Coordinates of C-alpha atoms in Angstrom, one line a residue:
M1 CA 14.6 -13.2 5.5
S2 CA 16.0 -16.7 5.3
G3 CA 15.0 -20.2 4.9
Q4 CA 14.2 -22.8 2.4
S5 CA 13.4 -20.4 -0.3
T6 CA 16.4 -18.8 -2.3
S7 CA 14.4 -15.7 -3.3
L8 CA 13.1 -14.9 -0.4
A9 CA 16.6 -15.2 1.6
C10 CA 17.9 -12.7 -1.0
P11 CA 17.9 -9.5 1.2
N12 CA 19.9 -11.6 4.1
T13 CA 22.3 -13.0 1.5
M14 CA 23.1 -9.3 0.4
F15 CA 23.7 -8.5 4.0
E16 CA 26.0 -11.7 4.6
L17 CA 23.6 -12.6 7.6
L18 CA 22.6 -16.2 6.9
E19 CA 25.9 -17.4 8.7
Y20 CA 25.3 -15.5 11.7
Q21 CA 21.6 -16.8 12.2
K22 CA 22.1 -19.5 14.7
P23 CA 20.1 -20.0 17.6
A24 CA 20.5 -17.8 20.5
R25 CA 22.6 -15.5 18.7
S26 CA 19.9 -12.6 19.1
Q27 CA 18.4 -14.1 22.3
A28 CA 17.7 -11.6 25.0
E29 CA 17.7 -8.5 22.7
M30 CA 14.8 -6.4 23.3
V31 CA 14.0 -4.5 20.1
A32 CA 11.5 -1.6 20.2
V33 CA 9.7 -0.6 16.9
V34 CA 8.1 2.8 17.0
D35 CA 5.4 3.2 14.3
T36 CA 1.8 2.2 13.8
G37 CA -0.1 -0.8 15.4
I38 CA 1.0 -4.1 15.0
D39 CA -0.9 -7.4 13.8
Y40 CA 0.2 -9.9 16.3
T41 CA -2.4 -12.3 15.2
H42 CA 0.0 -12.8 12.1
P43 CA 1.4 -16.5 11.8
A44 CA 4.9 -15.1 11.5
L45 CA 4.7 -12.5 14.6
G46 CA 3.3 -14.7 17.4
N47 CA 0.2 -15.9 16.1
N48 CA -2.3 -14.4 18.4
C49 CA 0.1 -14.3 21.0
V50 CA 1.0 -11.0 22.8
G51 CA 2.6 -10.1 26.3
K52 CA 5.1 -11.3 28.5
G53 CA 6.5 -14.8 27.0
C54 CA 5.5 -13.8 23.4
L55 CA 7.4 -12.2 20.4
V56 CA 5.8 -9.2 20.9
A57 CA 6.0 -8.6 24.6
F58 CA 6.3 -4.9 25.5
G59 CA 4.9 -1.7 24.0
T60 CA 2.4 0.8 24.4
D61 CA -0.4 3.0 22.6
L62 CA 0.3 7.0 22.6
V63 CA -2.6 7.9 20.4
G64 CA -5.4 5.7 20.7
D65 CA -8.6 5.2 23.0
A66 CA -9.3 1.5 22.6
Y67 CA -5.8 0.3 21.5
N68 CA -5.9 -3.5 21.0
W69 CA -2.2 -3.6 19.5
I70 CA -3.6 -4.2 16.1
N71 CA -4.8 -0.9 15.2
T72 CA -3.5 0.6 12.0
P73 CA -1.2 -2.4 11.6
T74 CA 0.4 -2.2 8.2
R75 CA 3.7 -0.6 8.7
I76 CA 5.1 -1.7 12.0
T77 CA 3.8 -5.4 10.8
R78 CA 6.3 -4.7 7.8
C79 CA 8.9 -3.5 10.0
C80 CA 8.7 -6.3 12.7
I81 CA 8.8 -9.2 10.0
V82 CA 12.5 -9.0 10.6
A83 CA 11.7 -11.1 13.5
A84 CA 9.5 -13.4 11.8
Q85 CA 9.0 -16.8 12.8
P86 CA 8.8 -20.1 10.5
N87 CA 5.8 -19.9 8.2
P88 CA 4.3 -21.5 5.4
H89 CA 6.3 -19.2 2.6
G90 CA 9.5 -20.9 4.0
F91 CA 11.3 -18.1 5.7
T92 CA 12.5 -16.4 8.9
G93 CA 13.2 -12.8 9.8
A94 CA 17.0 -11.8 10.0
A95 CA 16.8 -11.8 13.8
P96 CA 14.0 -14.4 14.9
D97 CA 15.0 -14.7 18.3
V98 CA 14.4 -11.2 19.3
T99 CA 11.9 -9.9 21.6
L100 CA 9.8 -7.1 20.1
G101 CA 8.3 -4.0 21.5
A102 CA 5.6 -2.2 19.4
Y103 CA 5.0 1.7 20.3
H104 CA 1.8 3.0 18.5
V105 CA 2.7 6.8 17.5
F106 CA 0.5 7.3 14.2
G107 CA -3.1 8.7 14.8
C108 CA -5.9 8.6 12.4
D109 CA -4.4 11.4 10.2
G110 CA -1.2 9.4 9.7
L111 CA 1.1 12.0 11.4
A112 CA 3.1 11.8 14.6
S113 CA 4.0 14.9 16.6
N114 CA 7.3 15.5 18.2
D115 CA 5.9 15.2 21.8
I116 CA 4.5 11.9 20.8
L117 CA 7.8 10.6 19.3
I118 CA 9.9 11.8 22.2
S119 CA 7.4 10.1 24.8
A120 CA 7.6 6.7 22.7
F121 CA 11.4 6.7 22.6
N122 CA 11.4 7.5 26.4
K123 CA 8.9 4.8 27.2
A124 CA 11.0 2.3 25.3
L125 CA 14.1 3.1 27.2
E126 CA 12.1 2.9 30.5
H127 CA 10.9 -0.8 29.4
G128 CA 14.4 -1.9 28.9
A129 CA 14.7 -1.7 25.1
Q130 CA 18.0 -2.5 24.3
I131 CA 17.6 -1.2 20.5
I132 CA 15.2 0.9 19.0
S133 CA 14.1 1.4 15.4
A134 CA 11.9 3.8 13.8
S135 CA 10.9 4.0 9.9
I136 CA 9.9 7.7 10.6
V137 CA 11.2 10.7 8.7
G138 CA 10.8 14.6 9.2
T139 CA 11.7 17.3 6.7
R140 CA 13.7 19.5 9.3
G141 CA 16.9 17.6 9.3
W142 CA 19.1 19.9 12.2
T143 CA 20.5 18.3 15.3
E144 CA 18.9 20.7 17.6
E145 CA 15.5 19.6 16.5
P146 CA 13.6 18.3 19.8
W147 CA 13.1 14.6 18.7
T148 CA 16.6 14.5 17.3
V149 CA 17.8 15.8 20.6
A150 CA 15.9 13.2 22.5
V151 CA 17.3 10.3 20.3
S152 CA 20.9 11.3 20.7
R153 CA 20.5 11.3 24.3
I154 CA 19.1 7.8 24.5
V155 CA 22.2 6.8 22.3
E156 CA 24.5 8.6 24.7
Q157 CA 23.1 6.2 27.4
G158 CA 23.9 3.1 25.4
V159 CA 21.0 2.1 23.4
P160 CA 21.5 2.0 19.4
C161 CA 18.6 3.7 17.7
A162 CA 18.3 3.1 14.0
I163 CA 16.4 5.8 11.9
S164 CA 15.3 6.0 8.4
V165 CA 16.8 9.0 6.3
G166 CA 14.0 8.8 3.8
N167 CA 13.5 8.0 0.3
D168 CA 13.5 11.6 -1.1
D169 CA 16.0 12.3 -3.9
D170 CA 14.6 15.8 -5.2
H171 CA 15.7 18.0 -2.7
G172 CA 19.5 17.8 -3.3
L173 CA 22.3 16.7 -1.6
F174 CA 21.9 18.3 1.8
Y175 CA 18.7 16.8 2.7
I176 CA 18.6 14.2 5.6
S177 CA 15.4 13.4 7.5
T178 CA 14.9 14.0 11.2
A179 CA 16.1 12.2 13.6
A180 CA 18.6 10.2 11.4
N181 CA 20.7 13.2 11.7
G182 CA 21.2 12.7 15.2
K183 CA 24.6 12.4 17.1
E184 CA 25.8 8.6 16.8
V185 CA 22.2 7.8 15.7
T186 CA 22.5 4.7 12.7
A187 CA 21.1 6.8 9.9
V188 CA 19.8 4.0 7.3
A189 CA 19.4 4.4 3.8
S190 CA 18.5 1.5 1.2
Y191 CA 19.7 -0.3 -1.6
D192 CA 17.4 -2.0 -4.2
N193 CA 17.0 -5.9 -3.8
I194 CA 18.7 -8.0 -6.6
L195 CA 15.9 -10.1 -6.9
T196 CA 12.2 -9.0 -5.9
P197 CA 9.8 -11.9 -5.6
S198 CA 6.1 -11.2 -6.1
V199 CA 2.7 -13.0 -5.9
H200 CA 1.0 -13.0 -9.1
F201 CA -2.9 -13.5 -9.8
H202 CA -4.3 -15.0 -12.9
A203 CA -6.3 -12.5 -15.0
G204 CA -7.0 -11.2 -18.4
Y205 CA -8.8 -8.6 -20.6
S206 CA -10.6 -8.4 -24.0
V207 CA -11.5 -5.8 -26.3
D208 CA -14.9 -5.4 -27.7
G209 CA -15.8 -9.3 -26.8
G210 CA -12.9 -10.4 -28.6
R211 CA -10.5 -13.3 -27.6
A212 CA -9.4 -13.2 -24.0
T213 CA -5.8 -12.2 -23.4
D214 CA -3.7 -13.1 -20.4
F215 CA -1.5 -10.5 -18.5
L216 CA 0.2 -10.5 -14.8
Y217 CA -1.5 -8.7 -12.6
V218 CA -1.1 -8.2 -8.8
P219 CA -4.1 -6.5 -7.0
R220 CA -3.7 -4.5 -4.0
P221 CA -7.2 -4.1 -2.2
P222 CA -10.1 -6.9 -2.5
A223 CA -12.6 -6.7 -5.2
L224 CA -12.4 -5.1 -8.7
Q225 CA -15.9 -4.0 -10.2
G226 CA -17.5 -1.2 -11.7
Y227 CA -15.3 1.4 -13.7
T228 CA -11.5 1.2 -13.8
V229 CA -9.2 4.3 -14.4
L230 CA -6.1 3.9 -16.5
V231 CA -3.4 6.1 -15.6
R232 CA 0.4 6.2 -16.7
R233 CA 3.1 5.8 -14.2
V234 CA 5.1 8.9 -14.1
I235 CA 6.9 11.2 -11.3
C236 CA 3.7 11.1 -9.1
L237 CA 3.4 8.7 -6.3
F238 CA 1.1 5.6 -6.5
A239 CA -0.3 6.9 -3.2
D240 CA -0.9 10.4 -4.7
K241 CA -2.6 8.9 -7.8
A242 CA -5.0 6.9 -5.5
V243 CA -5.7 10.3 -3.8
N244 CA -6.5 12.1 -7.0
Q245 CA -8.6 9.3 -8.4
A246 CA -10.4 9.0 -5.2
A247 CA -11.2 12.7 -5.1
K248 CA -12.9 12.5 -8.4
G249 CA -15.2 9.4 -7.0
A250 CA -13.0 6.5 -8.5
K251 CA -12.6 3.2 -6.8
Y252 CA -10.6 1.3 -9.3
M253 CA -7.2 2.2 -10.9
I254 CA -4.8 0.7 -13.0
V255 CA -1.5 1.9 -13.7
Y256 CA 0.6 1.1 -17.1
N257 CA 4.1 1.2 -16.7
N258 CA 6.6 3.8 -18.2
V259 CA 9.5 1.3 -18.3
A260 CA 9.7 -2.2 -19.3
G261 CA 7.8 -4.7 -17.2
D262 CA 5.3 -4.6 -14.4
F263 CA 5.0 -4.9 -10.5
A264 CA 2.7 -4.2 -7.5
P265 CA 2.1 -0.8 -7.1
T266 CA 1.9 0.1 -3.4
L267 CA -0.5 2.7 -2.1
G268 CA 0.5 3.1 1.6
D269 CA -2.0 4.6 3.5
S270 CA -4.2 5.6 0.5
A271 CA -5.1 2.0 -0.1
S272 CA -8.2 2.3 1.8
L273 CA -9.4 4.9 -0.8
M274 CA -9.3 2.5 -3.6
K275 CA -11.4 -0.8 -4.2
G276 CA -9.0 -2.1 -6.8
S277 CA -5.4 -1.1 -8.2
G278 CA -2.9 -2.9 -10.3
M279 CA -0.5 -2.6 -12.9
V280 CA 0.2 -3.6 -16.5
T281 CA 3.2 -3.4 -18.9
P282 CA 3.9 -0.2 -21.3
E283 CA 2.7 -2.4 -24.3
I284 CA -0.6 -3.3 -22.8
G285 CA -1.1 0.1 -21.5
A286 CA -0.3 1.6 -25.1
S287 CA -2.8 -1.1 -26.6
W288 CA -5.5 -0.1 -24.1
V289 CA -5.0 3.6 -24.8
N290 CA -5.2 3.2 -28.7
S291 CA -8.4 0.7 -28.2
L292 CA -9.9 3.5 -25.9
K293 CA -9.1 6.2 -28.4
A294 CA -11.1 4.2 -31.2
G295 CA -14.1 4.0 -29.1
S296 CA -13.7 0.0 -28.3
N297 CA -14.8 -1.4 -24.8
I298 CA -12.1 -3.4 -22.8
D299 CA -13.6 -5.9 -20.7
F300 CA -11.7 -7.6 -17.8
V301 CA -11.9 -11.5 -18.0
S302 CA -11.0 -12.5 -14.5
F303 CA -9.6 -10.9 -11.5
S304 CA -8.6 -12.9 -8.3
K305 CA -8.9 -11.4 -4.9
S306 CA -5.6 -9.9 -3.1
Q307 CA -4.7 -11.3 0.3
A308 CA -6.5 -10.0 3.2
V309 CA -4.9 -6.8 4.9
T310 CA -4.1 -8.6 7.9
R311 CA -2.1 -11.7 8.0
S312 CA -1.0 -10.9 4.8
Y313 CA 2.7 -10.9 3.2
A314 CA 4.0 -8.4 1.0
V315 CA 7.4 -7.6 -0.9
L316 CA 8.1 -3.7 -0.1
S317 CA 11.2 -1.5 -0.4
G318 CA 12.6 1.6 0.9
T319 CA 14.2 2.9 4.0
S320 CA 11.2 1.9 5.9
M321 CA 12.3 -1.7 5.3
S322 CA 16.0 -1.2 5.6
C323 CA 15.7 0.3 8.8
P324 CA 14.4 -2.6 10.9
I325 CA 16.7 -5.0 9.0
T326 CA 19.5 -2.7 10.2
A327 CA 18.2 -3.1 13.9
A328 CA 18.3 -6.6 13.6
I329 CA 21.8 -6.6 12.1
I330 CA 22.7 -4.3 15.4
A331 CA 21.2 -7.3 17.6
L332 CA 23.2 -9.9 16.0
V333 CA 26.6 -7.9 15.9
S334 CA 26.0 -6.9 19.7
Q335 CA 25.5 -10.6 20.5
V336 CA 28.7 -11.7 18.7
R337 CA 30.6 -8.8 20.0
G338 CA 29.2 -8.8 23.4
T339 CA 28.7 -5.1 23.4
R340 CA 25.7 -2.5 22.6
D341 CA 28.3 0.4 22.5
P342 CA 26.4 2.3 19.7
Q343 CA 29.5 4.1 18.5
L344 CA 31.5 0.9 18.3
I345 CA 28.7 -0.8 16.6
L346 CA 28.5 2.0 14.0
N347 CA 32.0 1.9 13.2
L348 CA 31.7 -1.8 12.8
L349 CA 28.9 -1.3 10.5
S350 CA 30.7 1.4 8.5
A351 CA 34.0 -0.4 8.4
T352 CA 32.6 -3.8 7.1
A353 CA 30.1 -2.5 4.5
N354 CA 30.9 -2.9 1.0
P355 CA 30.8 0.5 -1.1
Q356 CA 28.7 0.1 -4.1
L357 CA 28.8 1.8 -7.8
S358 CA 26.7 4.7 -8.6
N359 CA 23.5 4.2 -10.2
D360 CA 21.3 7.0 -11.6
G361 CA 18.3 4.9 -11.8
K362 CA 19.3 3.8 -15.4
Q363 CA 22.8 2.5 -15.4
F364 CA 25.8 1.8 -13.1
Y365 CA 29.1 4.2 -13.3
S366 CA 32.7 3.0 -12.9
R367 CA 33.0 5.0 -9.6
F368 CA 31.6 4.3 -6.3
A369 CA 28.5 6.5 -5.2
P370 CA 29.3 9.3 -3.0
A371 CA 29.8 8.5 0.8
A372 CA 26.9 11.2 1.4
Q373 CA 24.6 8.6 -0.4
Q374 CA 25.7 5.5 0.8
G375 CA 28.2 6.0 3.5
G376 CA 27.7 5.8 7.4
G377 CA 30.2 6.7 10.4
M378 CA 32.1 8.5 8.2
S379 CA 35.1 10.9 8.5
F380 CA 34.3 14.3 7.6
F381 CA 36.9 16.8 6.3
N382 CA 34.3 19.6 6.4
D383 CA 33.6 22.7 3.9
A384 CA 36.0 24.9 2.3
D385 CA 35.7 27.6 5.3
R386 CA 36.6 25.1 8.2
R387 CA 38.3 22.2 6.3
I388 CA 40.4 19.9 8.8
R389 CA 43.3 19.1 6.6
E390 CA 44.4 16.2 8.4
L391 CA 42.4 13.5 10.5
S392 CA 43.3 10.4 12.0
L393 CA 41.7 6.9 12.3
T394 CA 42.4 4.0 14.8
I395 CA 43.1 0.5 13.9
T396 CA 42.7 -2.2 16.6
D397 CA 43.6 -5.8 16.6
T398 CA 41.2 -8.0 18.2
G399 CA 42.7 -11.1 17.1
E400 CA 45.2 -13.3 18.9
E401 CA 48.1 -12.8 16.3
P402 CA 49.7 -9.7 15.3
A403 CA 48.6 -8.4 11.7
T404 CA 49.8 -6.0 9.2
Y405 CA 47.4 -3.6 7.5
R406 CA 47.8 -2.0 4.1
L407 CA 46.2 1.3 3.6
G408 CA 44.6 2.6 0.3
Q409 CA 41.7 4.8 -0.9
V410 CA 39.2 4.8 -3.7
S411 CA 37.6 7.8 -4.8
S412 CA 34.0 8.2 -5.5
L413 CA 32.0 10.7 -7.8
A414 CA 32.3 14.0 -7.0
M415 CA 28.9 15.8 -7.5
Y416 CA 27.6 19.3 -7.6
T417 CA 24.6 20.0 -5.2
L418 CA 23.4 23.1 -7.0
Q419 CA 22.0 23.7 -10.5
K420 CA 24.0 25.8 -13.3
A421 CA 24.0 29.2 -12.3
S422 CA 21.4 29.0 -9.7
V423 CA 20.9 28.9 -5.9
Y424 CA 18.8 25.8 -5.9
P425 CA 19.8 22.1 -5.4
M426 CA 19.6 19.6 -8.3
A427 CA 17.2 16.7 -7.9
F428 CA 18.7 13.1 -8.3
P429 CA 20.8 12.2 -10.2
N430 CA 23.2 15.1 -9.4
E431 CA 25.7 16.1 -12.1
A432 CA 29.0 14.5 -11.5
A433 CA 32.2 16.2 -11.9
D434 CA 35.2 14.7 -13.9
S435 CA 37.7 15.2 -10.8
Y436 CA 38.3 13.5 -7.9
A437 CA 39.8 13.8 -4.3
S438 CA 42.8 11.6 -3.2
L439 CA 44.2 10.8 0.4
K440 CA 47.9 10.9 1.7
F441 CA 48.7 8.5 4.4
L442 CA 51.7 9.3 6.5
Q443 CA 52.1 5.4 6.9
D444 CA 51.2 3.1 4.1
S445 CA 51.0 0.1 6.2
V446 CA 50.9 -0.5 10.1
T447 CA 51.7 -3.6 12.1
V448 CA 49.4 -4.2 15.2
A449 CA 49.9 -6.5 18.0
P450 CA 47.3 -8.4 19.6
G451 CA 44.9 -6.2 21.6
E452 CA 46.7 -3.4 20.8
H453 CA 45.7 -0.3 18.4
V454 CA 47.6 2.3 16.1
V455 CA 46.6 5.6 15.3
V456 CA 47.1 6.5 11.5
D457 CA 47.1 10.0 10.0
V458 CA 45.4 10.9 7.0
V459 CA 45.4 14.2 4.7
A460 CA 42.9 14.7 2.3
I461 CA 43.7 16.4 -1.1
P462 CA 40.5 17.8 -2.6
P463 CA 39.7 17.6 -6.6
S464 CA 41.2 20.4 -8.7
G465 CA 38.9 22.3 -11.3
L466 CA 35.7 22.2 -9.6
D467 CA 33.2 25.0 -9.9
A468 CA 33.1 26.1 -6.2
T469 CA 30.2 28.2 -6.7
R470 CA 27.9 25.1 -7.0
L471 CA 29.0 23.5 -3.8
A472 CA 30.8 20.3 -5.2
L473 CA 30.7 17.4 -2.9
W474 CA 33.5 14.9 -3.0
S475 CA 34.1 11.5 -1.3
G476 CA 35.8 8.2 -1.2
Y477 CA 36.6 5.3 1.1
I478 CA 39.7 4.5 2.9
T479 CA 40.6 0.8 2.3
V480 CA 42.0 -1.4 5.0
N481 CA 43.3 -4.7 3.8
G482 CA 45.1 -6.9 6.7
T483 CA 47.3 -10.3 7.0
D484 CA 44.6 -11.6 8.9
V485 CA 42.5 -11.7 6.0
S486 CA 40.2 -8.7 7.1
S487 CA 39.1 -6.2 4.4
L488 CA 37.8 -3.1 5.8
S489 CA 36.7 0.3 4.6
M490 CA 35.9 3.7 5.9
P491 CA 34.0 6.7 4.0
Y492 CA 35.3 10.2 3.9
Q493 CA 33.8 13.4 2.3
G494 CA 34.5 17.0 2.1
L495 CA 33.1 20.3 0.2
S496 CA 35.1 22.6 -2.1
S497 CA 32.8 25.4 -1.7
S498 CA 31.5 27.4 1.6
L499 CA 28.2 26.6 3.0
R500 CA 28.5 30.1 5.1
N501 CA 28.7 32.1 2.0
S502 CA 25.9 30.2 0.0
T503 CA 22.6 31.8 -0.8
V504 CA 20.0 30.4 1.4
L505 CA 17.3 32.8 0.6
A506 CA 17.0 34.3 -3.0
S507 CA 15.9 38.2 -2.9
D508 CA 12.5 37.4 -4.6
Q509 CA 11.4 34.3 -2.4
S510 CA 9.7 35.8 0.6
W511 CA 6.5 37.6 0.9
I512 CA 3.3 38.4 2.8
F513 CA 0.1 36.5 1.3
H514 CA -3.8 36.3 2.6
S515 CA -4.2 33.6 5.0
N516 CA -7.2 32.3 3.4
Y517 CA -5.5 31.4 0.1
S518 CA -4.6 28.1 1.7
K519 CA -1.6 26.7 -0.1
N520 CA -1.7 28.6 -3.2
Y521 CA 0.8 31.3 -1.5
V522 CA -0.4 34.2 -3.8
K523 CA 1.3 37.2 -3.0
A524 CA -0.5 40.0 -1.5
P525 CA -0.3 43.2 -3.7
D526 CA 2.0 46.0 -2.3
N527 CA 0.5 48.4 0.2
T528 CA -2.3 45.9 1.1
T529 CA -3.9 46.8 4.4
F530 CA -4.6 44.3 7.2
L531 CA -6.8 45.3 10.1
L532 CA -5.7 43.8 13.3
P533 CA -7.2 42.1 15.3
A534 CA -9.1 40.5 12.5
A535 CA -12.9 40.5 12.7
A536 CA -14.3 36.9 12.4
N537 CA -14.5 36.8 8.5
D538 CA -11.4 38.7 8.0
V539 CA -7.8 37.2 6.8
L540 CA -4.7 37.7 8.1
P541 CA -1.3 38.5 6.9
A542 CA 0.9 35.0 6.3
V543 CA 4.3 35.0 5.3
Y544 CA 5.9 32.8 2.6
V545 CA 9.6 31.9 2.9
G546 CA 11.1 29.8 0.0
L547 CA 14.4 28.4 1.2
A548 CA 17.1 27.5 -1.3
L549 CA 19.0 25.5 1.4
G550 CA 18.3 24.6 4.7
S551 CA 18.4 27.1 7.8
S552 CA 18.1 26.2 11.4
Q553 CA 16.4 29.5 12.1
A554 CA 14.1 32.0 10.1
K555 CA 13.5 35.2 11.9
I556 CA 10.9 37.6 10.5
D557 CA 10.8 41.4 11.9
V558 CA 7.5 43.3 11.8
V559 CA 8.9 47.0 11.3
P560 CA 6.3 50.1 11.3
M561 CA 6.1 52.2 8.1
T562 CA 5.6 55.4 10.1
T563 CA 6.5 56.3 13.5
C564 CA 4.0 55.1 16.0
P565 CA 2.9 56.8 19.2
P566 CA 4.2 55.5 22.3

């Protein structure tokens, strides 16, 4: 966002977009967003204008019968806000001059299948989309997956595609969402905003009719009345809390924080289950818990209604938000550079990115975060079985004068993928190793003539003293500083272990269970007999496989216990 408000312009300031946001810089760029419906009545997104000549000009519905563009508008509206027009809040989007396309792929259950996603991307290509953005994640993560293949082929045709990598940090270092893992696809992670604006409503509470006490509260759904459930914020997602409370008949929920401060809890698709929700500080939550334990009654003095579901504004985070702003950046870069070559743009984004220090959610460290966490378009030195000892990078001088470039490198934290004495990955934050990789350049500096390029050879030197059984991932950044005042970087990473020799399936993590046990996966006793074909009320054998690491294929053989007649 940009405009009069410094706080609202914060994301664009972090991305250094403000100097590029000039009229016509992103004009004629057709950006397709694949997601839910879109609220084209929003004053920042067309103000009730849709179709040819409007901000939202093209797109289609692939899941609804009576599509009016607005059906289930929540997330795509948030994604398209990167094209926001001037509005009462004093900001515009990162690329306000693009033309938007909206492709509705989520049905009533909030899921999208591969065939729908592939169809949406193909239609966007057919409709002339020049950039495609999708804040959609899947858990498969293999380049051979159908949707990934389709997106990769579209990129091959010259259409940059930005896909969210997801927000999960509890599945280890080798976990990336589909189809962000596609070849030359722009995989988008996210950073925390350095300043998070919010809209507060006045509210207060009293205990047993005592003096009213004010507190800051940001309600989400409209209307707060009846009973309110007080829950502590821990690992469980806010959306899951809402589902759990609604399952018990609750319609009102207040979360008390487990760390300092408060903010607006985001319920996502679960918002419709609650009539009211919000958050208070740990201190207020603790005082309420103590009052309730003592048998006191807590009364709310006042609550204001939240803004309406449509035509509203919200402050949100995660890769669902960083992905569309990356698409906006691609639109701006393509206009400045005069090209939409996906590989070139990906290299430009990677080379001009600023690596950030590692943060485990509590503190910053003196080393950069691993390239696997924050890098993109990286030079990959592979694992111990197939490590490429030497790679090369190409430096091109696009200026009008010769330039000399000095090469260097900065090591990032090396991290272990697996837990100690275990075949299972660690959840974030992973354990860091006190050893770092380094690079050897065959040339420390090069001089490049205008319009020419020079190839520089690089040799990787892995860290020493690492526990190879734990899949130690090391990385860093090549630095390129030129006499033309350019300052660029390029991520690299490698693995001091063998993925091929790693345990993917533990010996005790596969068994047969009864199909009517739902998701309990209770192991069927040995020598259990299943009658096939099953009668109407009989159960079928189901197979549980608990993978420690990813596998592109799982094969299950049915072997007769006795010799069967022909």
